[in-house]
Amino acid sequence: MPERAGESSATVEDRQLAALRRGEPAALERLARAEAPRVRGLLHSLLGPRADVEDLMQTVFLETCRALPSFRGESAVSTFVAGICIRVARRAMRPSAWTRRRGEFQGEPRAKDNPERSAEQSEQLRRVHVALSRLSSKKRVAFLLWSLEGMDVRSIAEVMNASVPATKSRILYAQRELRSRAARDPYLRELVDGGGDERA
Amino acid sequence: MSGPDRMRERLRELGRSADRELAPELDARIVEHVRLHGPKVVRRSRQRRAVLRASAVVVPFALGVFGWRAWEGSERGEQSQRARATSVESTGAARVEERARTPLDALAQTPTSQCAQRSVESSTFVGSASGRRVLDLADRGRAVLERDAEAKLDASDPCRLALQLERGRVTVHAKNLMGGELHVKAAGADVVVHGTTFAVERVADDVTVAVAEGAVAVEREGRAVAPLVRGGQRLQVAIKQAPVLLALSEAETLQLRAAVEEIVVPQPRAAADEAASHATLEESVAARTQDAVGRARRSRSASERSVRFRASQARSVRFGTRDDSGSDASSEDSESARSDGAARAIGSSAWQRALADSSSISQPAAAPGESSNASTSVRPSAEPAAVSSPASPREPSRSEAAPSAEASARPEVATPAALASRDAETPARAETASELVARADALWRRGSRDDARTLYRRAGTASGPTAQAAWLALARRELAAGRASAARAALDGYSARFPSGALSEEAAGIEFRIALLEHDDALAERLAKRLCERHPNSPAAQAAARWLRTRGRTP
């Protein structure tokens, strides 16, 4: 939404918010374009490479549109959307019959300059998600947002609508779980311990 | 950098290495999807929110209204019920008041006012050494002091009579307390009368209360010592002992009733004659008692019991005397005594029952208007009355024994000798009119009214004053039951059977009451005036005069 001369950012945000609440198509398109990458990244971080990521993204934006009339603008729109994304991701973390049949991770290693390394990283990522899948969704999401997304604890707490101490304990619990799994998994050991020993 | 930080850094690198770029096709699809369907979704969400917001207000409001209406409905229901109850009560009260204003009640007058209007003299009574003594309680009942009993009547409050029993036994029949109270006190025990027939006996500090009919409350120091003592029960109250409630035997119940049965008021006579008549009469009483006991044994009625009527008591039964004890009966008695009606057997049936038949002893008069105080005047020259005095020179009394109630002209009760001979000759004989009336009374009280009516009518087919009295007794019964037409039919039966009967005055009084019951004021007025003209001194005429005065008419 173009800013008008003399308007403060707060006023602009209020106008944008009002437009979103009214369901104006232009405002919603702008929102989708701005938040789509972030939503996809979050979904990727929280769920790993999945074939149903597009469905999940559509679900995120659909629920965002439904929730817009009740959004009071107490937080940033991005935070509002991130929270909805996290809820969708947590629901998706519950394994459904489809994912059980097909396997949770459908991601394909991206070919880069070092395909071998890419494959190895993809495998590591997959094993991280496998290791964290034993945890509750809250612990898993908190740790992934902290580790893969690099978000700080306060932001994680805000997005997850939790307290900071609770968020910290969830992250700590996930770390402990990952370390325990790393004792038996060389891929994870490399991530956790830094890969002191060369693999054969 | 600590270990966790290094792990985090490595994981971040791992995440950054993953392909995060938004595929153009995916991005385009997502944006297009949001652009096309987003507004619609937002609009529907807004509408849903508005509905929910409105529901949040409307639904509680509707529930509140509904609940209020339901509560109000229940309140109204209760109020309407209360209103109905109130209306019923008020209607009932109005009816009561209306009834109170009816002539019958005008005749009776309100009990409370009546008890205050009729005063009773306080006095001390001592039972005669030779027999009982009857205390008249001013139409409220009668008390009979047994031999050697002593009692003081405190009537300072006319609505609260108190009879202090000093010693001996007193039997009380409370007929109409007129809204007041009657207490019999003995040795700290206070017997509060709730109606009817009971006896209180004091021996030193032990008090025995026996109730034949009705109920009495016995209190000590203001507290009830036992539940109500009802008919057929006896309560023994002793100091330092728990009260004992026992059942009265049939004989005791009958004796209680007999003790307060109507006692004949003899005509004034010479002392010698009186003494002689008493002596012979006692013998007659004793003989008849024995006969009554024998007949009771042979009675076919399942309800009749063989009662041994103690001869000693029979001998002690005295006629109501016109002595200075004031134990004379009411004015009605006087009236009946003075009347020319030779054998006014209204009370005679009670006298007969008291003496003749044991089963009939239990018949206190209950029909309204049938004054239980009405006593038979016993005269030597009386018509075949309930009891023909043995001193009577009338020999035909022997032959007047009436073996059959169907006989058109037969004496009702024979002399003791005749009775004995008769019984010897005909062990199984038809019942006398008095016996039939006695049975009818018993059946009526038990609720077998149809059978009682049959017996009354059977008794009415006989001859003599008892037969006449049977018709009137039936008429009074029907009148008390509110059956005006049946009462009138009984009067018609009397008129047909005895066109010039001796009980025309009583019949006229009953007819007047029937007219009142039917609310036929015009007829009642005519009958009242006729009654006042023909029998100005009769109690029925006095009642009729009172009624006429309430209507602003002169008798």
mmCIF file of C-alpha atoms in Angstrom, chain A residues 21-120:
data_model
loop_
_atom_site.group_PDB
_atom_site.id
_atom_site.type_symbol
_atom_site.label_atom_id
_atom_site.label_comp_id
_atom_site.label_asym_id
_atom_site.label_seq_id
_atom_site.Cartn_x
_atom_site.Cartn_y
_atom_site.Cartn_z
ATOM 1 C CA ARG A 21 -9.438 -6.922 7.759
ATOM 2 C CA ARG A 22 -11.764 -5.761 5.063
ATOM 3 C CA GLY A 23 -10.380 -8.458 2.806
ATOM 4 C CA GLU A 24 -9.193 -6.206 0.056
ATOM 5 C CA PRO A 25 -7.627 -8.335 -2.681
ATOM 6 C CA ALA A 26 -4.642 -6.061 -3.211
ATOM 7 C CA ALA A 27 -3.733 -6.056 0.453
ATOM 8 C CA LEU A 28 -4.009 -9.799 0.632
ATOM 9 C CA GLU A 29 -1.830 -10.234 -2.433
ATOM 10 C CA ARG A 30 0.829 -8.069 -0.954
ATOM 11 C CA LEU A 31 0.683 -10.057 2.218
ATOM 12 C CA ALA A 32 1.069 -13.348 0.346
ATOM 13 C CA ARG A 33 4.009 -12.137 -1.682
ATOM 14 C CA ALA A 34 5.767 -10.811 1.413
ATOM 15 C CA GLU A 35 5.194 -13.748 3.672
ATOM 16 C CA ALA A 36 5.293 -16.715 1.321
ATOM 17 C CA PRO A 37 9.082 -17.200 1.448
ATOM 18 C CA ARG A 38 9.209 -16.977 5.163
ATOM 19 C CA VAL A 39 6.316 -19.365 5.533
ATOM 20 C CA ARG A 40 7.977 -21.851 3.261
ATOM 21 C CA GLY A 41 11.258 -21.561 5.104
ATOM 22 C CA LEU A 42 9.552 -22.112 8.418
ATOM 23 C CA LEU A 43 7.717 -25.071 7.136
ATOM 24 C CA HIS A 44 10.901 -26.455 5.750
ATOM 25 C CA SER A 45 12.752 -25.921 8.972
ATOM 26 C CA LEU A 46 10.067 -27.351 11.114
ATOM 27 C CA LEU A 47 9.032 -30.209 8.964
ATOM 28 C CA GLY A 48 11.943 -30.807 6.701
ATOM 29 C CA PRO A 49 11.616 -31.406 3.022
ATOM 30 C CA ARG A 50 8.121 -32.607 2.343
ATOM 31 C CA ALA A 51 6.123 -33.147 -0.712
ATOM 32 C CA ASP A 52 3.038 -31.543 0.782
ATOM 33 C CA VAL A 53 4.744 -28.270 1.541
ATOM 34 C CA GLU A 54 2.552 -26.447 -1.008
ATOM 35 C CA ASP A 55 -0.582 -27.745 0.664
ATOM 36 C CA LEU A 56 0.742 -26.644 3.962
ATOM 37 C CA MET A 57 1.490 -23.188 2.633
ATOM 38 C CA GLN A 58 -1.987 -22.887 1.199
ATOM 39 C CA THR A 59 -3.342 -23.950 4.581
ATOM 40 C CA VAL A 60 -1.252 -21.299 6.310
ATOM 41 C CA PHE A 61 -2.563 -18.484 4.158
ATOM 42 C CA LEU A 62 -6.102 -19.760 4.278
ATOM 43 C CA GLU A 63 -6.073 -19.745 8.046
ATOM 44 C CA THR A 64 -4.423 -16.352 7.960
ATOM 45 C CA CYS A 65 -7.320 -14.965 5.935
ATOM 46 C CA ARG A 66 -9.791 -16.478 8.345
ATOM 47 C CA ALA A 67 -7.993 -15.035 11.327
ATOM 48 C CA LEU A 68 -7.510 -11.545 9.866
ATOM 49 C CA PRO A 69 -10.889 -10.124 11.073
ATOM 50 C CA SER A 70 -9.916 -10.963 14.652
ATOM 51 C CA PHE A 71 -6.375 -9.651 14.354
ATOM 52 C CA ARG A 72 -6.099 -6.521 16.437
ATOM 53 C CA GLY A 73 -2.618 -5.535 15.333
ATOM 54 C CA GLU A 74 -1.075 -6.165 18.727
ATOM 55 C CA SER A 75 1.917 -7.733 16.991
ATOM 56 C CA ALA A 76 3.498 -7.457 13.567
ATOM 57 C CA VAL A 77 1.684 -9.073 10.692
ATOM 58 C CA SER A 78 4.714 -11.292 10.046
ATOM 59 C CA THR A 79 4.616 -12.526 13.614
ATOM 60 C CA PHE A 80 0.911 -13.145 13.243
ATOM 61 C CA VAL A 81 1.484 -15.177 10.094
ATOM 62 C CA ALA A 82 4.462 -17.018 11.659
ATOM 63 C CA GLY A 83 2.283 -18.095 14.520
ATOM 64 C CA ILE A 84 -0.278 -19.494 12.168
ATOM 65 C CA CYS A 85 2.490 -21.239 10.252
ATOM 66 C CA ILE A 86 3.794 -22.832 13.400
ATOM 67 C CA ARG A 87 0.331 -24.096 14.286
ATOM 68 C CA VAL A 88 -0.031 -25.623 10.879
ATOM 69 C CA ALA A 89 3.436 -27.171 11.154
ATOM 70 C CA ARG A 90 2.624 -28.661 14.509
ATOM 71 C CA ARG A 91 -0.492 -30.226 13.146
ATOM 72 C CA ALA A 92 1.545 -31.563 10.290
ATOM 73 C CA MET A 93 4.050 -33.040 12.674
ATOM 74 C CA ARG A 94 1.415 -35.540 13.769
ATOM 75 C CA PRO A 95 2.059 -38.354 11.396
ATOM 76 C CA SER A 96 -0.884 -39.142 9.228
ATOM 77 C CA ALA A 97 -1.535 -42.355 7.433
ATOM 78 C CA TRP A 98 -0.340 -40.769 4.217
ATOM 79 C CA THR A 99 2.989 -39.692 5.609
ATOM 80 C CA ARG A 100 3.424 -43.024 7.289
ATOM 81 C CA ARG A 101 2.997 -44.749 3.983
ATOM 82 C CA ARG A 102 5.109 -42.411 2.008
ATOM 83 C CA GLY A 103 7.586 -41.509 4.632
ATOM 84 C CA GLU A 104 7.825 -38.222 6.329
ATOM 85 C CA PHE A 105 10.634 -36.750 4.394
ATOM 86 C CA GLN A 106 10.358 -36.476 0.708
ATOM 87 C CA GLY A 107 12.943 -33.902 0.174
ATOM 88 C CA GLU A 108 15.423 -34.286 -2.549
ATOM 89 C CA PRO A 109 19.011 -33.259 -2.125
ATOM 90 C CA ARG A 110 19.616 -30.188 -4.093
ATOM 91 C CA ALA A 111 22.368 -30.453 -6.515
ATOM 92 C CA LYS A 112 24.915 -27.764 -5.962
ATOM 93 C CA ASP A 113 28.529 -27.426 -6.626
ATOM 94 C CA ASN A 114 29.106 -30.320 -4.225
ATOM 95 C CA PRO A 115 26.388 -32.868 -4.714
ATOM 96 C CA GLU A 116 27.981 -35.244 -2.331
ATOM 97 C CA ARG A 117 28.024 -32.659 0.347
ATOM 98 C CA SER A 118 24.485 -31.681 -0.428
ATOM 99 C CA ALA A 119 23.371 -35.247 -0.112
ATOM 100 C CA GLU A 120 25.168 -35.558 3.139
#
